[in-house]
Coordinates of C-alpha atoms in Angstrom, one line a residue:
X1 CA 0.0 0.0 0.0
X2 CA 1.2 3.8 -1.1
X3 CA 0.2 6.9 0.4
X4 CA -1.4 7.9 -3.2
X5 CA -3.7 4.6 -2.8
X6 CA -5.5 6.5 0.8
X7 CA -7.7 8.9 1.1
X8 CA -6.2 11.6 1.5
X9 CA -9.6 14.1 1.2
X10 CA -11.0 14.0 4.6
X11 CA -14.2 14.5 6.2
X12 CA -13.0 13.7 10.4
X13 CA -9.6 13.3 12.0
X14 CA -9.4 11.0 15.0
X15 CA -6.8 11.7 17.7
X16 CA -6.5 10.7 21.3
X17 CA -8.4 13.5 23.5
X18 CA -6.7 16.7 24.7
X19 CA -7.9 16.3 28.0
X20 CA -8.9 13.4 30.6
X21 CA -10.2 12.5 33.8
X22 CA -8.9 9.1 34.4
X23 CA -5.6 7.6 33.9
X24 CA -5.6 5.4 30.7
X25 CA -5.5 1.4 31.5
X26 CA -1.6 0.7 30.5
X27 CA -0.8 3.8 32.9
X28 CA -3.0 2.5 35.8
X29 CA -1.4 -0.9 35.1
X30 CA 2.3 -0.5 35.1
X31 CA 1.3 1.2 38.3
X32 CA -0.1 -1.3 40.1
X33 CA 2.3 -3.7 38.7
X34 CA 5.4 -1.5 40.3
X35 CA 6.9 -0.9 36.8
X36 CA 7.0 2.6 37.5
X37 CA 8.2 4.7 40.0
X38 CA 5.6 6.7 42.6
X39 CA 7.0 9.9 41.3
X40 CA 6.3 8.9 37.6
X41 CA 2.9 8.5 38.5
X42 CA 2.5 11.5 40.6
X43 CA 3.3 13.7 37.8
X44 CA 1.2 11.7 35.4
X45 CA -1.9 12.5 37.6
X46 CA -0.8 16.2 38.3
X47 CA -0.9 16.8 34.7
X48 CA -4.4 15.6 35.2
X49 CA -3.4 12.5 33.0
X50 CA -1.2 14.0 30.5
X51 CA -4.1 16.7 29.5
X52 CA -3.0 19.6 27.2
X53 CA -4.9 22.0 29.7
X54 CA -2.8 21.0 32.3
X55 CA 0.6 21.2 30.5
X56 CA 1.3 24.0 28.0
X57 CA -2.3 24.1 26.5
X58 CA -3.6 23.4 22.9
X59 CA -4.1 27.2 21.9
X60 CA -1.4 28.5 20.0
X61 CA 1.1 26.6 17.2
X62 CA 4.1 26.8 20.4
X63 CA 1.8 25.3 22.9
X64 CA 0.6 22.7 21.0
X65 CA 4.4 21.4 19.9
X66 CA 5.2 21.8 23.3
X67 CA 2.3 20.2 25.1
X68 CA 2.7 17.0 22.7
X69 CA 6.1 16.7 22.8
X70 CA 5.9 16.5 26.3
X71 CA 3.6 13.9 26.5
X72 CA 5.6 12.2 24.2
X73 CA 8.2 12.1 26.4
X74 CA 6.7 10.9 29.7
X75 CA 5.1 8.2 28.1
X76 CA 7.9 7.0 26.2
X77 CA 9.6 6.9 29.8
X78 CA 6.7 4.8 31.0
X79 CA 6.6 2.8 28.2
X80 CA 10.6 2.2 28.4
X81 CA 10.6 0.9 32.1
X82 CA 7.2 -1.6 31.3
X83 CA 9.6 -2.7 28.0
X84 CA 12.4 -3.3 30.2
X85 CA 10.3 -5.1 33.2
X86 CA 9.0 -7.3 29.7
X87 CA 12.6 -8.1 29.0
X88 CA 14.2 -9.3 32.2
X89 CA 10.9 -12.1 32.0
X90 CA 12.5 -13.2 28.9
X91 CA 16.4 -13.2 30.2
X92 CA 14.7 -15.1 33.5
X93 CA 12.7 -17.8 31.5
X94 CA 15.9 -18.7 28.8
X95 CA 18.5 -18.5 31.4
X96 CA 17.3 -22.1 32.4
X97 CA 17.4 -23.3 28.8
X98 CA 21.2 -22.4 28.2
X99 CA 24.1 -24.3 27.1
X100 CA 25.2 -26.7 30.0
X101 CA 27.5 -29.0 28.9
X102 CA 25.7 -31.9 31.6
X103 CA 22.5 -32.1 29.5
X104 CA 21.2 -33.4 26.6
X105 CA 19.5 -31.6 23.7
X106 CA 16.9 -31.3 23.1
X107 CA 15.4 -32.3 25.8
X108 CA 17.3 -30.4 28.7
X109 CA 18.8 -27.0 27.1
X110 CA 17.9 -24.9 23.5
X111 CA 20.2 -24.5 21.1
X112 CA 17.7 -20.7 20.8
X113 CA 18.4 -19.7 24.1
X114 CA 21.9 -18.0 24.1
X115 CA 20.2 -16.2 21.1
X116 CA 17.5 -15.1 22.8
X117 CA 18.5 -14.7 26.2
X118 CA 21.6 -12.2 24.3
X119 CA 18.8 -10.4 22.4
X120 CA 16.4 -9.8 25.9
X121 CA 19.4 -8.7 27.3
X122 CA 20.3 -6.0 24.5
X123 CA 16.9 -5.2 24.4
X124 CA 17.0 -4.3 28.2
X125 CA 19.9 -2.2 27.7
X126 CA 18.8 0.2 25.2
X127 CA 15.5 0.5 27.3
X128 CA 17.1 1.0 29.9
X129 CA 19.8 4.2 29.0
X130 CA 16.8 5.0 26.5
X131 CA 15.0 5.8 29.8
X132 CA 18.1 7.6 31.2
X133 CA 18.1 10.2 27.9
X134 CA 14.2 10.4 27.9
X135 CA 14.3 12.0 31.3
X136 CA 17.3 14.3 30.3
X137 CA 15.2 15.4 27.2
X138 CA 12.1 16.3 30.0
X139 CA 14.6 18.1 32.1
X140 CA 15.6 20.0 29.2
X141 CA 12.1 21.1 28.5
X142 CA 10.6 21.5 32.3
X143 CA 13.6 23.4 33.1
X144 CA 15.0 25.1 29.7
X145 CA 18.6 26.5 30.1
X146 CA 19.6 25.1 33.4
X147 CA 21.9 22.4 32.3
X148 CA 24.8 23.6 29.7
X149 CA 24.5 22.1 26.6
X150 CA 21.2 19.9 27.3
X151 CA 18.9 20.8 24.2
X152 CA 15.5 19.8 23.8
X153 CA 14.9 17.2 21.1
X154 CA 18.6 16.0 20.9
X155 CA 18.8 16.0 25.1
X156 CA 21.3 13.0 26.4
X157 CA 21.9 11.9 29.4
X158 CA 25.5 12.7 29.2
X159 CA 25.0 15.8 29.6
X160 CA 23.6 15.4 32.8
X161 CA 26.2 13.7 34.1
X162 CA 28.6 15.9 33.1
X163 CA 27.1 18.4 35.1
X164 CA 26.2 16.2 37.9
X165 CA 30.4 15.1 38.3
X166 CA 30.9 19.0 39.1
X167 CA 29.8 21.3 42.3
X168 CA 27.0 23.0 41.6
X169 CA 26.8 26.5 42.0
X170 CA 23.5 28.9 42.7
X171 CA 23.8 32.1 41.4
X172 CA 24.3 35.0 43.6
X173 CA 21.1 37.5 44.4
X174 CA 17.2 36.2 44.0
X175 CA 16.7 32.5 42.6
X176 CA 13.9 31.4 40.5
X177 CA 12.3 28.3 40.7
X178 CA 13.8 26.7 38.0
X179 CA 17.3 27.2 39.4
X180 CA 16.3 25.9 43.1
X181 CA 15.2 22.7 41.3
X182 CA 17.9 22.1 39.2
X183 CA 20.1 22.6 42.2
X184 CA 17.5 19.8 43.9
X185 CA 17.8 17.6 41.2
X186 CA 21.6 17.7 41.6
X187 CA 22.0 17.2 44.9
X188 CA 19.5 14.7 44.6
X189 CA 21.0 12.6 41.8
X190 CA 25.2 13.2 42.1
X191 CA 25.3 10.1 44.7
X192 CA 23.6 7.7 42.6
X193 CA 25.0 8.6 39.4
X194 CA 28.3 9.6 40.1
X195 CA 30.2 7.1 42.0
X196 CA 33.7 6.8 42.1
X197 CA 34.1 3.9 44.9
X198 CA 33.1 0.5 45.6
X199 CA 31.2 -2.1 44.0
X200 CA 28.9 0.5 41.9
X201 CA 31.8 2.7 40.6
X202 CA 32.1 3.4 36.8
X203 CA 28.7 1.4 36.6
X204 CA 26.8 4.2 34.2
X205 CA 29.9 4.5 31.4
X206 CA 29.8 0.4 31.2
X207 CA 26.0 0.0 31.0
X208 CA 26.3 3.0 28.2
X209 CA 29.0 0.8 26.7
X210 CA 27.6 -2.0 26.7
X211 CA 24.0 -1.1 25.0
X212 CA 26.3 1.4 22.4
X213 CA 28.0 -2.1 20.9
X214 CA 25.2 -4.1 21.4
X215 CA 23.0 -2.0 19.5
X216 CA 25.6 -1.2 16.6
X217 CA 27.1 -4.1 16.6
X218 CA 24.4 -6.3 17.5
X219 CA 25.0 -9.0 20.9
X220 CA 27.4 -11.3 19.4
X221 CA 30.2 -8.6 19.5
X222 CA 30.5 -9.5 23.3
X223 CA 31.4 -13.3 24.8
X224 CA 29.7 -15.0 27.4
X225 CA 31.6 -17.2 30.1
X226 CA 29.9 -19.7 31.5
X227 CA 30.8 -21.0 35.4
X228 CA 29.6 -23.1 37.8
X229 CA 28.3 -21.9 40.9
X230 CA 29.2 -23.8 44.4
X231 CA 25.7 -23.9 45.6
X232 CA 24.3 -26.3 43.2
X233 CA 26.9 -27.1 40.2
X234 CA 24.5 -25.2 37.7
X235 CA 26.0 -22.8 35.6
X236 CA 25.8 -19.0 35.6
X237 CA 27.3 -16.6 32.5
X238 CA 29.3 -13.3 33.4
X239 CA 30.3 -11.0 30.5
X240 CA 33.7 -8.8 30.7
X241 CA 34.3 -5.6 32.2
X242 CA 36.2 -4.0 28.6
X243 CA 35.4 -4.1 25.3
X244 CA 36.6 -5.0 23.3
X245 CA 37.7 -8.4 24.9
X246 CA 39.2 -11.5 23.2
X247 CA 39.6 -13.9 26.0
X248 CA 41.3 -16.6 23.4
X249 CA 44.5 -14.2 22.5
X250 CA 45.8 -16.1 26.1
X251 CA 45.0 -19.0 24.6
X252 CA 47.8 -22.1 23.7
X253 CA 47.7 -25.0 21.4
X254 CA 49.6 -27.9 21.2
X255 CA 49.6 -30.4 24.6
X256 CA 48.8 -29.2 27.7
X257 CA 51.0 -27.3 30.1
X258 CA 49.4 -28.9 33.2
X259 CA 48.3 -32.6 33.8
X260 CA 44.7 -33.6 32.8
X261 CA 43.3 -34.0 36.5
X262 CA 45.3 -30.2 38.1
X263 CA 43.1 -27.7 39.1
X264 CA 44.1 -24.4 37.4
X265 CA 43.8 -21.5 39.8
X266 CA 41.4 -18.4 37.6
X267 CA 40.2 -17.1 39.6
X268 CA 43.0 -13.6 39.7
X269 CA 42.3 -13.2 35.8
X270 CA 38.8 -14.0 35.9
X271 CA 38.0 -11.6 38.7
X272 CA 40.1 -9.1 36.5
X273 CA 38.3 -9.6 33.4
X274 CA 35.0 -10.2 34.6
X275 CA 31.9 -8.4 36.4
X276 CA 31.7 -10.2 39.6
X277 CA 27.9 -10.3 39.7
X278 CA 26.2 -12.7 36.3
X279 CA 23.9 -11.7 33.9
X280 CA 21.1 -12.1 36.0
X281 CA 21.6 -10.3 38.6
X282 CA 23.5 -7.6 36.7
X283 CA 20.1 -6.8 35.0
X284 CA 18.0 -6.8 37.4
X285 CA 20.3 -4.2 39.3
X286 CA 20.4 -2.6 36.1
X287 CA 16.7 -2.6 36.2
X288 CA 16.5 -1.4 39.9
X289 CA 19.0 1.3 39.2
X290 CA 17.5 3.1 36.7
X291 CA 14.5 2.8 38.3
X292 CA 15.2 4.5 41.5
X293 CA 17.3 7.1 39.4
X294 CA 14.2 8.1 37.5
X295 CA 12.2 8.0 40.6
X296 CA 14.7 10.6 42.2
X297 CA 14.3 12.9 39.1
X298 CA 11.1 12.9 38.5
X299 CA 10.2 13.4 42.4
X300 CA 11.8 16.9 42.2
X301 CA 10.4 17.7 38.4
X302 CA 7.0 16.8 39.6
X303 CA 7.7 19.5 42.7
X304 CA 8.9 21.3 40.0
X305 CA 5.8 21.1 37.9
X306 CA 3.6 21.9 41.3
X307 CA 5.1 24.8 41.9
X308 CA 5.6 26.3 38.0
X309 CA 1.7 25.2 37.7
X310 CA 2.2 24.9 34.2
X311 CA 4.9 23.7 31.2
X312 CA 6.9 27.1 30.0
X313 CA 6.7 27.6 26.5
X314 CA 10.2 29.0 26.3
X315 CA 12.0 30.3 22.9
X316 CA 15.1 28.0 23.6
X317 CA 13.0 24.9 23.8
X318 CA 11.1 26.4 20.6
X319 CA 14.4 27.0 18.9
X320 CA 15.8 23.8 20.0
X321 CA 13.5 21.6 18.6
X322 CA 13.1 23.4 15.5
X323 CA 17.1 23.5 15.0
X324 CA 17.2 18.9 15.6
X325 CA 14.5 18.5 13.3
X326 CA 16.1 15.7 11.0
X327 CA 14.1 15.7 7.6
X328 CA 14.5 13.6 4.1
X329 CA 13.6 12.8 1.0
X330 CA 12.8 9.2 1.1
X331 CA 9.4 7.9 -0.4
X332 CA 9.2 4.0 -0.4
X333 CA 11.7 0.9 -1.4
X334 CA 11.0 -0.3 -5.2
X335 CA 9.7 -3.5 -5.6
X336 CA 11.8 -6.2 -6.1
X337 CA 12.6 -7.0 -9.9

């Protein structure tokens, strides 16, 4: 089907409605069902459900772009944390079905399930930093000019980080609102995001990693290394800490350097190269993580939102969605010959 073989002379145009009174079903759901945070929710239903009365309005060409975008934005958040939740179901349910060299096949393991537990978890990761950038990109609107560099319509996450990894500063003399919650938001957010010690350190620049080559690249550009656990022999798959990691360059050939039956001590190398939590568990932290970050944020833009009563139709955010617009020429692919 073309766009020439539609209608394209209309008598009625069918959109959702500008204004509600109830939260819409997937909203209430993923509520109820803990896949998003309180404070995502609170703002949802301060906005009186998203409605364009309650954000920028619907009157004028700039309140409109605003007032949708917007919307846009907090529902892509919600609809990035239910995806994830979706995904770590998946990783959970083919774990069990992986390679283990004990079993037979077909009966005990899937030849699928590497695939498709690798394809969950890539999944999961670009939901998951997706998230992170969504909520820069509502920061950037809520409170326009208060991060350098953060741009509505091209915001990333980044940014924010950059600016949380340095002392913020208030400027002398009176303070608006905007700048009291910005510096909320960043007292709020530099512990969890920046961390430079212990088990969590460097955690956000690895995740970002991590989903950058998996999504280029596609999940067969990192390796898997399967170990058994003490408690009960099964086997559990960790992925390195560096990319890009060839494990096999320490590799030999020819006969062995140690007899058949000695135990090779790893476990200095492995603790090296490897995260020291598996796959498993590393996503569901992942998960956990980014949810409690976004549940920080968006507790001090919905204060934020309370307290400005409305969405500000600023020129900046105007300008900067106007100057990412990304347009071409493309029509449709040819049929094949």
């Amino acid at each position: 089907m073309k766009l020439h073989d539609c209608h394209m002379q209309l008598r009625t145009v069918v959109m959702p409605p500008l204004d509600r009174d109830e939260p819409e079903e997937d909203w209430y759901t993923a509520k109820e069902e803990g896949l998003i945070p309180g404070q995502v929710w609170d703002l949802y239903r301060s906005t009186r459900y998203l409605s364009a009365a309650a954000l920028a309005g619907f009157e004028t060409a700039d309140a409109r772009v605003v007032t949708v975008y917007f919307s846009r934005l907090i529902r892509s958040v919600k609809d990035c944390l239910v995806d994830a939740a979706e995904l770590r179901k998946q990783m959970h349910a083919q774990s069990a079905l992986q390679y283990d060299p004990r079993k037979s096949y077909p009966q005990e393991f899937s030849r699928d399930a590497a695939r498709l537990h690798r394809s969950a978890f890539r999944g999961l990761l670009v939901n998951l930093v997706g998230a992170l950038d969504v909520f820069a990109d509502v920061v950037a609107v809520l409170l326009p000019g208060q991060i350098a560099n953060l741009r509505a319509g091209g915001a990333a996450f980044t940014d924010v980080e950059k600016w949380l990894g340095k002392p913020y500063v208030l400027p002398p003399g009176l303070i608006t609102p905007s700048q009291h919650y910005a510096a909320e938001l960043h007292a709020q957010l530099s512990p969890e995001v920046i961390v430079t010690d212990g088990p969590e350190r460097d955690w956000l620049p690895l995740m970002r990693m991590y989903r950058n080559k998996s999504a280029h690249l596609g999940h067969q550009s990192f390796g898997q290394f399967g170990l058994q656990n003490k408690a009960d022999e099964d086997f559990s798959f960790f992925i390195a800490r560096s990319w890009p990691f060839v494990a096999e360059q320490y590799a030999t050939t020819g006969l062995p350097t140690a007899p058949e039956d000695d135990l090779v001590d790893f476990s200095d190398v492995l603790n090296d190269w490897l995260m020291h939590q598996d796959l498993e568990e590393y996503s569901e932290g992942a998960y956990r993580k980014i949810r409690a970050i976004l549940g920080i944020g968006f507790g001090v833009l919905h204060s934020a939102y309370v307290q400005l009563k409305e969405l500000p139709v600023a020129q900046q955010t105007l300008a900067d969605l106007e100057k990412n617009r990304q347009a071409y020429k493309f029509e449709y692919f040819k049929d094949a010959g």
